[in-house]
CSV table of C-alpha atoms and ligand atoms in Angstrom, one decimal:
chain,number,residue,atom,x,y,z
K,1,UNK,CA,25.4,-18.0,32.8
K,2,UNK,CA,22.7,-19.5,31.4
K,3,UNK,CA,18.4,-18.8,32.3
K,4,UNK,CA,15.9,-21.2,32.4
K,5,UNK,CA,12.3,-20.4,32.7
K,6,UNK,CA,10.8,-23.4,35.1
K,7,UNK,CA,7.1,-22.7,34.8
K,8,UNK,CA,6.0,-24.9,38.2
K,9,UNK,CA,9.2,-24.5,39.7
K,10,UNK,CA,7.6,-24.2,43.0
K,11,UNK,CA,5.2,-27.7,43.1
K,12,UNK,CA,7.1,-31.1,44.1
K,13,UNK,CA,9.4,-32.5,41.3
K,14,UNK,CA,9.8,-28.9,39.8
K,15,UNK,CA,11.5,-27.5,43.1
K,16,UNK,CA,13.9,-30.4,43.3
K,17,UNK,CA,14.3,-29.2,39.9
K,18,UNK,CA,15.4,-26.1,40.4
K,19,UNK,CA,17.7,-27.0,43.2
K,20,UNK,CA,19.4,-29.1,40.9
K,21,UNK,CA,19.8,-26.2,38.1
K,22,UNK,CA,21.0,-23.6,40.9
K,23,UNK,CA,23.5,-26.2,42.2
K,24,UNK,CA,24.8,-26.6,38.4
K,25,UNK,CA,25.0,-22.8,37.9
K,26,UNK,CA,21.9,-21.6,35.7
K,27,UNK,CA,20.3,-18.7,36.4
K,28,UNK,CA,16.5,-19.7,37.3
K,29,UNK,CA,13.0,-18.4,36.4
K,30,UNK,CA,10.6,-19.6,38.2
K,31,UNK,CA,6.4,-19.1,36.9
K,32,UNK,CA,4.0,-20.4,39.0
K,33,UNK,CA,0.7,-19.5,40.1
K,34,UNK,CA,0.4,-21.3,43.0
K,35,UNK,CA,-2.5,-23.1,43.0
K,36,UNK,CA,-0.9,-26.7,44.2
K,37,UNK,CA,2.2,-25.1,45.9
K,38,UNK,CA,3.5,-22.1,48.2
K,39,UNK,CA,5.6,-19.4,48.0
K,40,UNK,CA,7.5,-20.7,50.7
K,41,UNK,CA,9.0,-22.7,49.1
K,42,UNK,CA,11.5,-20.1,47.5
K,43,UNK,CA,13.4,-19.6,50.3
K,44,UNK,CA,14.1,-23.4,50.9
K,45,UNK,CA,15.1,-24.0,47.9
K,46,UNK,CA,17.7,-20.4,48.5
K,47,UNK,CA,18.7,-22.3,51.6
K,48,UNK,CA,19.4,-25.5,50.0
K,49,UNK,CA,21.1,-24.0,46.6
K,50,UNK,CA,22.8,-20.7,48.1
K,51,UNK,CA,21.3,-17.6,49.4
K,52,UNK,CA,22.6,-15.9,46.4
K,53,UNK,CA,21.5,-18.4,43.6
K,54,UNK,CA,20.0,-16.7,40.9
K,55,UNK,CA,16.3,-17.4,41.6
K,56,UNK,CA,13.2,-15.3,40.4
K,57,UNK,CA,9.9,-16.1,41.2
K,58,UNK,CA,7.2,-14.6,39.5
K,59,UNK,CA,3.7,-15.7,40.8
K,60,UNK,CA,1.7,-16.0,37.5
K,61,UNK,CA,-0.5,-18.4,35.2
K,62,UNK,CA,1.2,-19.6,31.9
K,63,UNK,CA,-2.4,-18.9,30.6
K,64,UNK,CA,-1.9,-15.0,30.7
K,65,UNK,CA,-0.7,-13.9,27.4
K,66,UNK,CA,0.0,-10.8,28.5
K,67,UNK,CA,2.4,-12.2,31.5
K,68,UNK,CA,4.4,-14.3,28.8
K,69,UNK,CA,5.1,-12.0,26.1
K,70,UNK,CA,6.1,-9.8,29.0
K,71,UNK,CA,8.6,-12.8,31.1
K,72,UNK,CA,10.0,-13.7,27.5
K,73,UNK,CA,11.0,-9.5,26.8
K,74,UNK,CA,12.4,-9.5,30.0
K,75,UNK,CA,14.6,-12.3,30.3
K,76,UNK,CA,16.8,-14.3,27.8
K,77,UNK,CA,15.9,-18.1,28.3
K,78,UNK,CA,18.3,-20.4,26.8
K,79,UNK,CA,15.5,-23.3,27.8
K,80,UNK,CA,12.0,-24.1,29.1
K,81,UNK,CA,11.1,-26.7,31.7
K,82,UNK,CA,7.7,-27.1,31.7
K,83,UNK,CA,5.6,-28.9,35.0
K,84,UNK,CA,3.1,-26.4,35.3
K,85,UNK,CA,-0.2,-28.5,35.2
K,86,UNK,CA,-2.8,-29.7,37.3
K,87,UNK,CA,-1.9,-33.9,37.8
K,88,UNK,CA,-5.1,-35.4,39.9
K,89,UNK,CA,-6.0,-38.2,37.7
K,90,UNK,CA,-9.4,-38.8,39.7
K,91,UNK,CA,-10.6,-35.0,40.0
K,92,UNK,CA,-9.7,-34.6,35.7
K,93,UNK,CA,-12.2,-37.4,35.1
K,94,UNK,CA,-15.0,-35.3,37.1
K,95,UNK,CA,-13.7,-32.1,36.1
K,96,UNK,CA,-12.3,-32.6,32.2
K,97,UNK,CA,-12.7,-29.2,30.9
K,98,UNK,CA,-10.6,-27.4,33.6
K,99,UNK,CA,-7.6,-29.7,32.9
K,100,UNK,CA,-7.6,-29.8,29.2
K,101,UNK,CA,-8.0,-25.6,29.9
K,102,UNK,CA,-5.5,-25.6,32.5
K,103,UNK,CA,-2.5,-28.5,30.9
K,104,UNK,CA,-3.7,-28.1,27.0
K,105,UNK,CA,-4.7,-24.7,26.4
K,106,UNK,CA,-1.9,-23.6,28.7
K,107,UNK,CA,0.5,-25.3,27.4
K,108,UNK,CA,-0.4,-23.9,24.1
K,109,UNK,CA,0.1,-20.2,25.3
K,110,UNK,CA,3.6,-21.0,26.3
K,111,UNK,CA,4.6,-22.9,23.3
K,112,UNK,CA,3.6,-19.9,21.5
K,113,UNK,CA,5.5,-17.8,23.4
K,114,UNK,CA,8.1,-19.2,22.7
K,115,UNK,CA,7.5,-19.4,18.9
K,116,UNK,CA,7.6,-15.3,19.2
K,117,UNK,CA,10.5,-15.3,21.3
K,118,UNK,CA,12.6,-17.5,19.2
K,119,UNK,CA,13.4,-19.8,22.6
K,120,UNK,CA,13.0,-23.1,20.9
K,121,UNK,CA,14.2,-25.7,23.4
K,122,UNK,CA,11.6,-26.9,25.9
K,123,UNK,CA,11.8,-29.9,28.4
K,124,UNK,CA,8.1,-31.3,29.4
K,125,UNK,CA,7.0,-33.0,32.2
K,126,UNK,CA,5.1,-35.9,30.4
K,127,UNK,CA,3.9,-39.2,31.9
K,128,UNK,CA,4.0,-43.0,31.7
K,129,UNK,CA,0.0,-42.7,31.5
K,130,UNK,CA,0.6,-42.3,28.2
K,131,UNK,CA,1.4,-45.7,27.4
K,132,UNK,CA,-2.1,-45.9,28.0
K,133,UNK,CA,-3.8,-49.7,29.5
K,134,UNK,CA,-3.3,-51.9,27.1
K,135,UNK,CA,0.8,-51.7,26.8
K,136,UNK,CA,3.0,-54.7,27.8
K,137,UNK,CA,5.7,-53.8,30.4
K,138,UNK,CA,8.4,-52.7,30.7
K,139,UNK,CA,7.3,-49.5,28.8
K,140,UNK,CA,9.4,-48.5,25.9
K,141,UNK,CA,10.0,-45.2,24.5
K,142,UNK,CA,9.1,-46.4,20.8
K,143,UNK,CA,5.8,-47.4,21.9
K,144,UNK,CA,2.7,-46.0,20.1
K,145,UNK,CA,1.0,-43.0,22.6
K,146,UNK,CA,-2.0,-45.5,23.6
K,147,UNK,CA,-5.4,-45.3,25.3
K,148,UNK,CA,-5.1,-43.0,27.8
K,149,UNK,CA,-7.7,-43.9,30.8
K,150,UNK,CA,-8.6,-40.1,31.8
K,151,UNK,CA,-8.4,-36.8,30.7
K,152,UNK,CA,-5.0,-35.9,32.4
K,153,UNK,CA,-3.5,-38.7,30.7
K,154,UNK,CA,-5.2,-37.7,27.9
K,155,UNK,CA,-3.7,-33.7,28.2
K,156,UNK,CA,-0.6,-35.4,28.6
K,157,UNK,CA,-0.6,-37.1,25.3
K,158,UNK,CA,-2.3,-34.1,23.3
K,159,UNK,CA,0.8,-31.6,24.8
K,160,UNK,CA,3.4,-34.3,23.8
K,161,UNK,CA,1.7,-34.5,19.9
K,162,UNK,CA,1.7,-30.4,19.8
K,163,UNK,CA,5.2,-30.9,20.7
K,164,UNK,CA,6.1,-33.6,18.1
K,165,UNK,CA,4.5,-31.9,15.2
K,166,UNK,CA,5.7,-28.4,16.3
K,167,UNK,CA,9.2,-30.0,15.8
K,168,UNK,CA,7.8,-31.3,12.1
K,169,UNK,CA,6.9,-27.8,11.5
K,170,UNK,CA,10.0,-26.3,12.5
K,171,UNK,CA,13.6,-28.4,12.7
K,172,UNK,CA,14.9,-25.5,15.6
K,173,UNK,CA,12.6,-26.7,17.8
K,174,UNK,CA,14.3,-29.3,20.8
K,175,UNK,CA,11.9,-31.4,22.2
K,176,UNK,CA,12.3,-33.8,25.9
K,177,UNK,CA,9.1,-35.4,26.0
K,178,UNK,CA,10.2,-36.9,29.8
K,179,UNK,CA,7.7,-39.9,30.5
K,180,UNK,CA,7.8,-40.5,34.8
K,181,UNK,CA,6.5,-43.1,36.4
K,182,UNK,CA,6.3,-42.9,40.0
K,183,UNK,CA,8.2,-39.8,41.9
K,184,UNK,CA,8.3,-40.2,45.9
K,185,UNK,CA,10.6,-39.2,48.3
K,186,UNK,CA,12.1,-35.6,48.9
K,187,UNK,CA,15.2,-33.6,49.1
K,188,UNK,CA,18.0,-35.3,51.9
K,189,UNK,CA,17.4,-31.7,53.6
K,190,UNK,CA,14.1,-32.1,54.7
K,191,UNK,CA,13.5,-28.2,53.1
K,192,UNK,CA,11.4,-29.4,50.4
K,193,UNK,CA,9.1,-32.5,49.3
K,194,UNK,CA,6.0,-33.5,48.7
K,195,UNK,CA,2.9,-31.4,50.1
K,196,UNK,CA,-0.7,-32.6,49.2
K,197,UNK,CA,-3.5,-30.4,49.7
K,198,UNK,CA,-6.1,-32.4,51.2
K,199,UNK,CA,-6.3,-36.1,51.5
K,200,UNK,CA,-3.8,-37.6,49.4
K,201,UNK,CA,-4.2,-39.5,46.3
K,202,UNK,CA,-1.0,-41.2,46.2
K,203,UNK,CA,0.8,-44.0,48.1
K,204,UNK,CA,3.5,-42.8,49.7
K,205,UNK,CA,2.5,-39.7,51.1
K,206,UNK,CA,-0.7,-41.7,52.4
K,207,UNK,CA,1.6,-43.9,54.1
K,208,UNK,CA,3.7,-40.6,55.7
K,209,UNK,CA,0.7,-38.9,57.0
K,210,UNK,CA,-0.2,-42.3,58.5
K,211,UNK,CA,2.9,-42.9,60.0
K,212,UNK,CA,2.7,-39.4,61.5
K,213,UNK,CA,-0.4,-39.9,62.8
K,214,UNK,CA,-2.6,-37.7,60.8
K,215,UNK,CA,-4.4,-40.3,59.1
K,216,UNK,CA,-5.9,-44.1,61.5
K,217,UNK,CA,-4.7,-46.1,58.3
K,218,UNK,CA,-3.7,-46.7,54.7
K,219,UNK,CA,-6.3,-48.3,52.2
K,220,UNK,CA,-4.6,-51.0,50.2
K,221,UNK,CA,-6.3,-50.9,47.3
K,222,UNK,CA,-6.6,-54.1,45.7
K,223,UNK,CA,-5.4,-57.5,46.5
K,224,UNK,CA,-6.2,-59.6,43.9
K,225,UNK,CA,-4.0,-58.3,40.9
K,226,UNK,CA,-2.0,-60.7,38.8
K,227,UNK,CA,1.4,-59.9,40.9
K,228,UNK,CA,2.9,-62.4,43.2
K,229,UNK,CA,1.2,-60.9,46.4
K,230,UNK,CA,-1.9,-59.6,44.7
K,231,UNK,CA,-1.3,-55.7,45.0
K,232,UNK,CA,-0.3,-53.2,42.4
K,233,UNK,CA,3.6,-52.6,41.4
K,234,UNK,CA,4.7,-49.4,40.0
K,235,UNK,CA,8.5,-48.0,39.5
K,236,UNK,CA,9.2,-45.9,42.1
K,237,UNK,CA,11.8,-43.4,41.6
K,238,UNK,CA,13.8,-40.7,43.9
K,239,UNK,CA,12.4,-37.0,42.7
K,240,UNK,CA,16.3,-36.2,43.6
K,241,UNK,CA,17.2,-38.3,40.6
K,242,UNK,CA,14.3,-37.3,38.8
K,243,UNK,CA,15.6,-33.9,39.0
K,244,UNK,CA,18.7,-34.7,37.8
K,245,UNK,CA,17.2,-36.1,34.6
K,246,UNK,CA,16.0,-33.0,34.1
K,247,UNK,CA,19.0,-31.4,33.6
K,248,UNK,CA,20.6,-33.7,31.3
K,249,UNK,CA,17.6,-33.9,28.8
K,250,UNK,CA,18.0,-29.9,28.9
K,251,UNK,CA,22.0,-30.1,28.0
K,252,UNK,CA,21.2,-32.9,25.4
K,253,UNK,CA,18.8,-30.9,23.3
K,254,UNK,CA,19.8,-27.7,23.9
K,255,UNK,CA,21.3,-25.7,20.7
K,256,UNK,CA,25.4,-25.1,20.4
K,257,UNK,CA,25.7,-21.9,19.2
K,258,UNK,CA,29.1,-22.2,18.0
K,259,UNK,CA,28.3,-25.8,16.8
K,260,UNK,CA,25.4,-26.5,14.0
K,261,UNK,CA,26.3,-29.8,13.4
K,262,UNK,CA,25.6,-30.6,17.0
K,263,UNK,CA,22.8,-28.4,16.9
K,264,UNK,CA,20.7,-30.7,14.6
K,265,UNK,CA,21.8,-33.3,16.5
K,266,UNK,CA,19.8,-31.8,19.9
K,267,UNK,CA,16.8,-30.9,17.9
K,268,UNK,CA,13.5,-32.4,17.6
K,269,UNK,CA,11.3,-34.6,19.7
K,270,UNK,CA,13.0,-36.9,22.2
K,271,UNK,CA,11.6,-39.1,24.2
K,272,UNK,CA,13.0,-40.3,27.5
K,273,UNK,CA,11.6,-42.8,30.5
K,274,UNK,CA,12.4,-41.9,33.8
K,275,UNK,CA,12.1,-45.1,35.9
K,276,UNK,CA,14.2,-46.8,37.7
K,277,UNK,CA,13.6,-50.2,35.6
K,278,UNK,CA,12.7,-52.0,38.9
K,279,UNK,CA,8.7,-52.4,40.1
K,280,UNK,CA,7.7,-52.7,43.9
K,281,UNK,CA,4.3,-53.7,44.9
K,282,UNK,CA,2.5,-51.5,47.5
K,283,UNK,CA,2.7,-54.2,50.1
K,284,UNK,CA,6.7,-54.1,49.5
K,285,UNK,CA,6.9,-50.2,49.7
K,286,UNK,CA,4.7,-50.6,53.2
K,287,UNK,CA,7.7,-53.4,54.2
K,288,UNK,CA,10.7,-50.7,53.4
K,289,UNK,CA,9.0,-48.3,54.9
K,290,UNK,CA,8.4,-49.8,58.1
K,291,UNK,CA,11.7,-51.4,58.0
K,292,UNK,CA,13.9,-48.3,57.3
K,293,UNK,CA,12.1,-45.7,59.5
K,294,UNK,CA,11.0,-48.1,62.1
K,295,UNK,CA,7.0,-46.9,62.3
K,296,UNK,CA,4.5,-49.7,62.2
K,297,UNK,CA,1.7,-48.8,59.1
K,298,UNK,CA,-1.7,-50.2,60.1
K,299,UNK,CA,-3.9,-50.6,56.4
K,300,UNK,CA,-6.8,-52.0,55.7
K,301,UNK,CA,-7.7,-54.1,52.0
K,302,UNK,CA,-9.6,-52.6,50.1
K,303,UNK,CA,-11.2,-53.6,46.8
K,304,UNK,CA,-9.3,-52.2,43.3
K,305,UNK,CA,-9.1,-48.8,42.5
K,306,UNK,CA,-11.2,-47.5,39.3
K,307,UNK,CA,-8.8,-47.0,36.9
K,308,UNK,CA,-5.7,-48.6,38.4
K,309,UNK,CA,-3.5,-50.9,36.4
K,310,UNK,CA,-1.8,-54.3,37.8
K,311,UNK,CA,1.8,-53.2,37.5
K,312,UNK,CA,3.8,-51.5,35.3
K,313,UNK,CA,7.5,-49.7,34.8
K,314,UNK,CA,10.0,-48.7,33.0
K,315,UNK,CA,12.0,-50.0,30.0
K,316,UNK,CA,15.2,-47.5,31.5
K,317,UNK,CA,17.7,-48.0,28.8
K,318,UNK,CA,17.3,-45.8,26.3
K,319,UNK,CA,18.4,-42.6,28.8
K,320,UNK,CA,20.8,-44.2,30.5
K,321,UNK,CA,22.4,-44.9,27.0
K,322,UNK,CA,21.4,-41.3,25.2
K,323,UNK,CA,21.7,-38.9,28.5
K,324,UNK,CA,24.1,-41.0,30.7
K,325,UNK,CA,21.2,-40.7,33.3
K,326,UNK,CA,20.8,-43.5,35.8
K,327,UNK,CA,18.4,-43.3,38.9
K,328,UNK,CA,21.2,-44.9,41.9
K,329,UNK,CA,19.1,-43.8,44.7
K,330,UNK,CA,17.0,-47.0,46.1
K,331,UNK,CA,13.5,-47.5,47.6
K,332,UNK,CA,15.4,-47.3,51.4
K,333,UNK,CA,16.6,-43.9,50.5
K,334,UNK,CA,13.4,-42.7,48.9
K,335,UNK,CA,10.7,-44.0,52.2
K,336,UNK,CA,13.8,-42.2,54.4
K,337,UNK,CA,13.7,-39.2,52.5
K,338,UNK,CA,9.7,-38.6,52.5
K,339,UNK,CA,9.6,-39.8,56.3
K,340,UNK,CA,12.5,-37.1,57.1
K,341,UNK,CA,10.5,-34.5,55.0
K,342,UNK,CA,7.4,-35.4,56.4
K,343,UNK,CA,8.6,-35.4,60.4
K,344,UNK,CA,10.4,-31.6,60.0
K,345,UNK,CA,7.3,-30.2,58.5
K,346,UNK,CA,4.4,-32.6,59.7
K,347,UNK,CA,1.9,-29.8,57.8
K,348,UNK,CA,4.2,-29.4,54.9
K,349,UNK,CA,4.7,-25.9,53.6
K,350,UNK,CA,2.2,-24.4,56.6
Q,401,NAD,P1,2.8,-30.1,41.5
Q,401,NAD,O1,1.3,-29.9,41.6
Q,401,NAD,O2,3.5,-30.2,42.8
Q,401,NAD,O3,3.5,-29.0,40.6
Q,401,NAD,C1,2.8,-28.3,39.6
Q,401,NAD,C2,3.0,-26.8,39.8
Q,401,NAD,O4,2.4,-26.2,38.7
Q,401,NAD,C3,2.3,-26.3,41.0
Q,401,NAD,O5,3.3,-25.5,41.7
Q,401,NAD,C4,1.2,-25.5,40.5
Q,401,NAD,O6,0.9,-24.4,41.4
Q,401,NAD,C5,1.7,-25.0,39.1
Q,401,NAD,N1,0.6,-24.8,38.2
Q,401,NAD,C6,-0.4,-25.5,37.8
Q,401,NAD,N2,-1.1,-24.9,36.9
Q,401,NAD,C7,-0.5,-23.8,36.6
Q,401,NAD,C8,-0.8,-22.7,35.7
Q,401,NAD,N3,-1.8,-22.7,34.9
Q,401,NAD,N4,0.1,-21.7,35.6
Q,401,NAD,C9,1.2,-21.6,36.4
Q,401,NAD,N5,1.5,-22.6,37.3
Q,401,NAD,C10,0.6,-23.6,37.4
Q,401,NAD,O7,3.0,-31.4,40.7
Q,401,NAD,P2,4.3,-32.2,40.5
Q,401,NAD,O8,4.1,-33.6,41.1
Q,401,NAD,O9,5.5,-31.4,40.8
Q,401,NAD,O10,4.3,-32.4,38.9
Q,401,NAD,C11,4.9,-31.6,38.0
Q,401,NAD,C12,4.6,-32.0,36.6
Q,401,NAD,O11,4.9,-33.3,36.4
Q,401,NAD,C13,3.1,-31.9,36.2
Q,401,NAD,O12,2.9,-31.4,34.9
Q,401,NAD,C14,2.6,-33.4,36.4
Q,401,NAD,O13,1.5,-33.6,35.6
Q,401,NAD,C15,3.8,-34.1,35.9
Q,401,NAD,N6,3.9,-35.5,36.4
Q,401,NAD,C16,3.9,-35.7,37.7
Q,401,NAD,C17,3.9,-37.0,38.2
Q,401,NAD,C18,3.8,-37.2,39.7
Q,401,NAD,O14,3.5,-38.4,40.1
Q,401,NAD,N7,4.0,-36.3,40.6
Q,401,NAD,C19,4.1,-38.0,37.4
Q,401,NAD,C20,4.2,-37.8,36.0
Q,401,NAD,C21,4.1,-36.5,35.5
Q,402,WQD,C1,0.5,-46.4,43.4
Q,402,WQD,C2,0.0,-47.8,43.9
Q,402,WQD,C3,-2.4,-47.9,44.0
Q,402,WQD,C4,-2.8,-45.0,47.2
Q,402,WQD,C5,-0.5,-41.7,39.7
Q,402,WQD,C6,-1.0,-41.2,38.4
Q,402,WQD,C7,0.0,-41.2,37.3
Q,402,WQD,C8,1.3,-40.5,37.8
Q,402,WQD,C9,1.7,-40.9,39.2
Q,402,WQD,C10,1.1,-38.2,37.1
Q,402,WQD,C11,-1.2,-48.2,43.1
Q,402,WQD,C12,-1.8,-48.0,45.4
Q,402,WQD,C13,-2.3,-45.8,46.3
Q,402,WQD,C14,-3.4,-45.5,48.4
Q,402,WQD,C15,-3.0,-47.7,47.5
Q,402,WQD,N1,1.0,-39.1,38.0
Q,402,WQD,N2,-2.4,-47.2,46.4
Q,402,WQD,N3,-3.5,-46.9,48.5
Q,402,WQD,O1,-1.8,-44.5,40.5
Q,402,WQD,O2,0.5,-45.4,39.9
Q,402,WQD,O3,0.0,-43.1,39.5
Q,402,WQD,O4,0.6,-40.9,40.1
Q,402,WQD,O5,1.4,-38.3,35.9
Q,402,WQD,O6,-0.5,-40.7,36.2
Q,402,WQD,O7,-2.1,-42.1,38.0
Q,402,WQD,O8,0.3,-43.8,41.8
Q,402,WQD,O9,0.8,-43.4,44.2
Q,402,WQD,O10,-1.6,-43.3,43.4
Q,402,WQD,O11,-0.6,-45.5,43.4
Q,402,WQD,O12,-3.0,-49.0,47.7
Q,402,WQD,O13,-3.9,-44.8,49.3
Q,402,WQD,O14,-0.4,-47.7,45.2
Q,402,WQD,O15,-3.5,-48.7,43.9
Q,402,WQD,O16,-1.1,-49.6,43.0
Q,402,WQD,P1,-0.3,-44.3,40.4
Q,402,WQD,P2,-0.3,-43.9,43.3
């Protein structure tokens, strides 16, 4: 049985992560500090996987040293997945300093880490912000890094070139730099999803809490882009499936022992998209929700966000041909998913 340290195994996509590697039989790590999730969330994922999955969680910042050198004695990881990071574009442009500390500097402590430890295989959570504003869509992997718009996108694109020239440095090294565009939606269980703290930055758990009544309205923000009916479109994809990516960028790169030739084959950086190919515009993903879960979303126009961009997704094809990863579930089964999660717990993890 294999061990996988998850470091954010507890936020959004990286407990639908960790379902998925229970489920597949690896042993699971989970570091987390908590500062965007709960601890609650252990036992739902125990009650989704198995009570006696092999789950650890171990409440702790992948900043402290100490802790890692300590987690990385303890335990013998086959594999990293890395999420741990802080992911509000808007407070990262008022507040630069604590997210390059936070997403840079920590990932830094766990890459070396790892060096010492000799666990060489890490998949991180990148981001289509990377592409950066002035790339045509769809978004392809052998696109240049580009001008990132704020300083998470911009901690995002520093941790992916550590990465790349890590691998430069040292051929052991198996790189998934995974580039997401738009997770929504939550597990079919209801147990886990999405839990903002605060008002939400994001679309569709805006639209949840509205539909739940916690919220008079959504704010369409922006009517006037280039698209045919004026609002933004982004690829939307099921965190379910986004999970499962997960796990086949980890077996993809991950060493053979008993096969060297394959070995070289997993190692270095690769880069995958994790998209569904397909864009919706907000005012379609207000229509499917309505449609499948049968609540009326009152919203408001409002002028363009600072920072937003018109539309874009993903160029898909490059994982579905290397990894054999396809995103099935639709935009009816993700608006269905986050209204179930957000109905059984209307104040998320609380
Ligand atoms: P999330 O906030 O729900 O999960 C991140 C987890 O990391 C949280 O549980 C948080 O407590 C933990 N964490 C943060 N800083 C830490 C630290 N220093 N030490 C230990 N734990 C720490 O976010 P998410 O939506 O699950 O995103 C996971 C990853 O995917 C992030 O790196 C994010 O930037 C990236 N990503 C997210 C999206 C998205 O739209 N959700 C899109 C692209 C990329
Ligand atoms: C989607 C669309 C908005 C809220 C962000 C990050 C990105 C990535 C994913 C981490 C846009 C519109 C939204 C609302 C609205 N995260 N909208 N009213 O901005 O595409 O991506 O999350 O890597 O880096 O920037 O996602 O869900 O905020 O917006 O009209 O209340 O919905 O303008 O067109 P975005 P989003």
């Amino acid at each position: 049985m294999q061990t996988i340290l998850v470091t954010g195994g507890t936020g959004y996509i990286g407990s639908h992560t960790v379902v998925a590697l229970l489920e597949s039989g690896y042993k699971v790590v989970i570091l987390d500090n908590l500062c965007n999730s709960s601890a609650k969330v252990v036992d739902r994922i125990l009650k989704i996987a198995h009570p006696n999955a092999q789950l650890t969680f171990i409440e702790g910042d992948i900043r402290d040293t100490n802790k890692l050198d300590q987690l990385f004695k303890d335990h013998l990881f086959e594999g990293v997945i890395h999420f741990a990071g802080l992911k509000a574009v808007g407070q990262s442009v008022t507040h630069p300093i604590t997210y390059y500390d936070n997403n840079v500097y920590g990932s830094l402590c766990l890459i070396q880490a790892m060096n010492t430890a000799k666990v060489k295989t890490i998949v991180f959570s990148s981001s289509a912000t990377v592409y950066g504003e002035d790339a045509p869509v769809p978004y392809e992997e052998s696109m240049p890094r580009g001008n990132t718009t704020n300083p998470y996108g911009t901690s995002k694109a520093m941790i992916e070139k550590i990465l790349a020239d890590q691998c430069i440095a040292d051929n052991q090294w198996s790189v998934a730099q995974l580039r997401y565009f738009n997770p929504i939606g939550a597990h079919k269980s209801g147990l886990i999803g999405e839990d903002p703290k605060g008002i939400p930055n994001n679309l569709l758990p805006y639209i949840t809490q509205v539909a739940i009544g916690k919220r008079k309205e959504l704010s369409v923000f922006g009517v006037d882009y280039p698209t045919p009916d004026g609002t933004g479109i982004r690829d939307y994809i099921h965190v379910v499936d986004l999970a499962k990516g997960h796990l086949k960028a980890l077996k993809k790169i991950q060493p053979t022992h008993n096969n060297p030739q394959e070995h070289r084959q997993g190692s270095g950086e690769h880069i995958w998209n994790l998209g569904t190919g397909q864009g919706y515009s907000v005012l379609e993903v207000i229509c499917a929700f309505e449609k499948a879960c049968g609540v009326i979303i009152p919203y408001a126009t409002e002028p363009r966000r600072k920072g937003d961009l018109a539309a874009f997704w993903a160029n898909a094809n490059k994982a579905r041909a290397e990894l054999n990863w396809q995103a099935p579930l639709t935009l009816e089964h993700m608006v269905t998913d986050a209204w179930h999660w957000q109905q059984s717990n209307p104040q998320g993890y609380n």
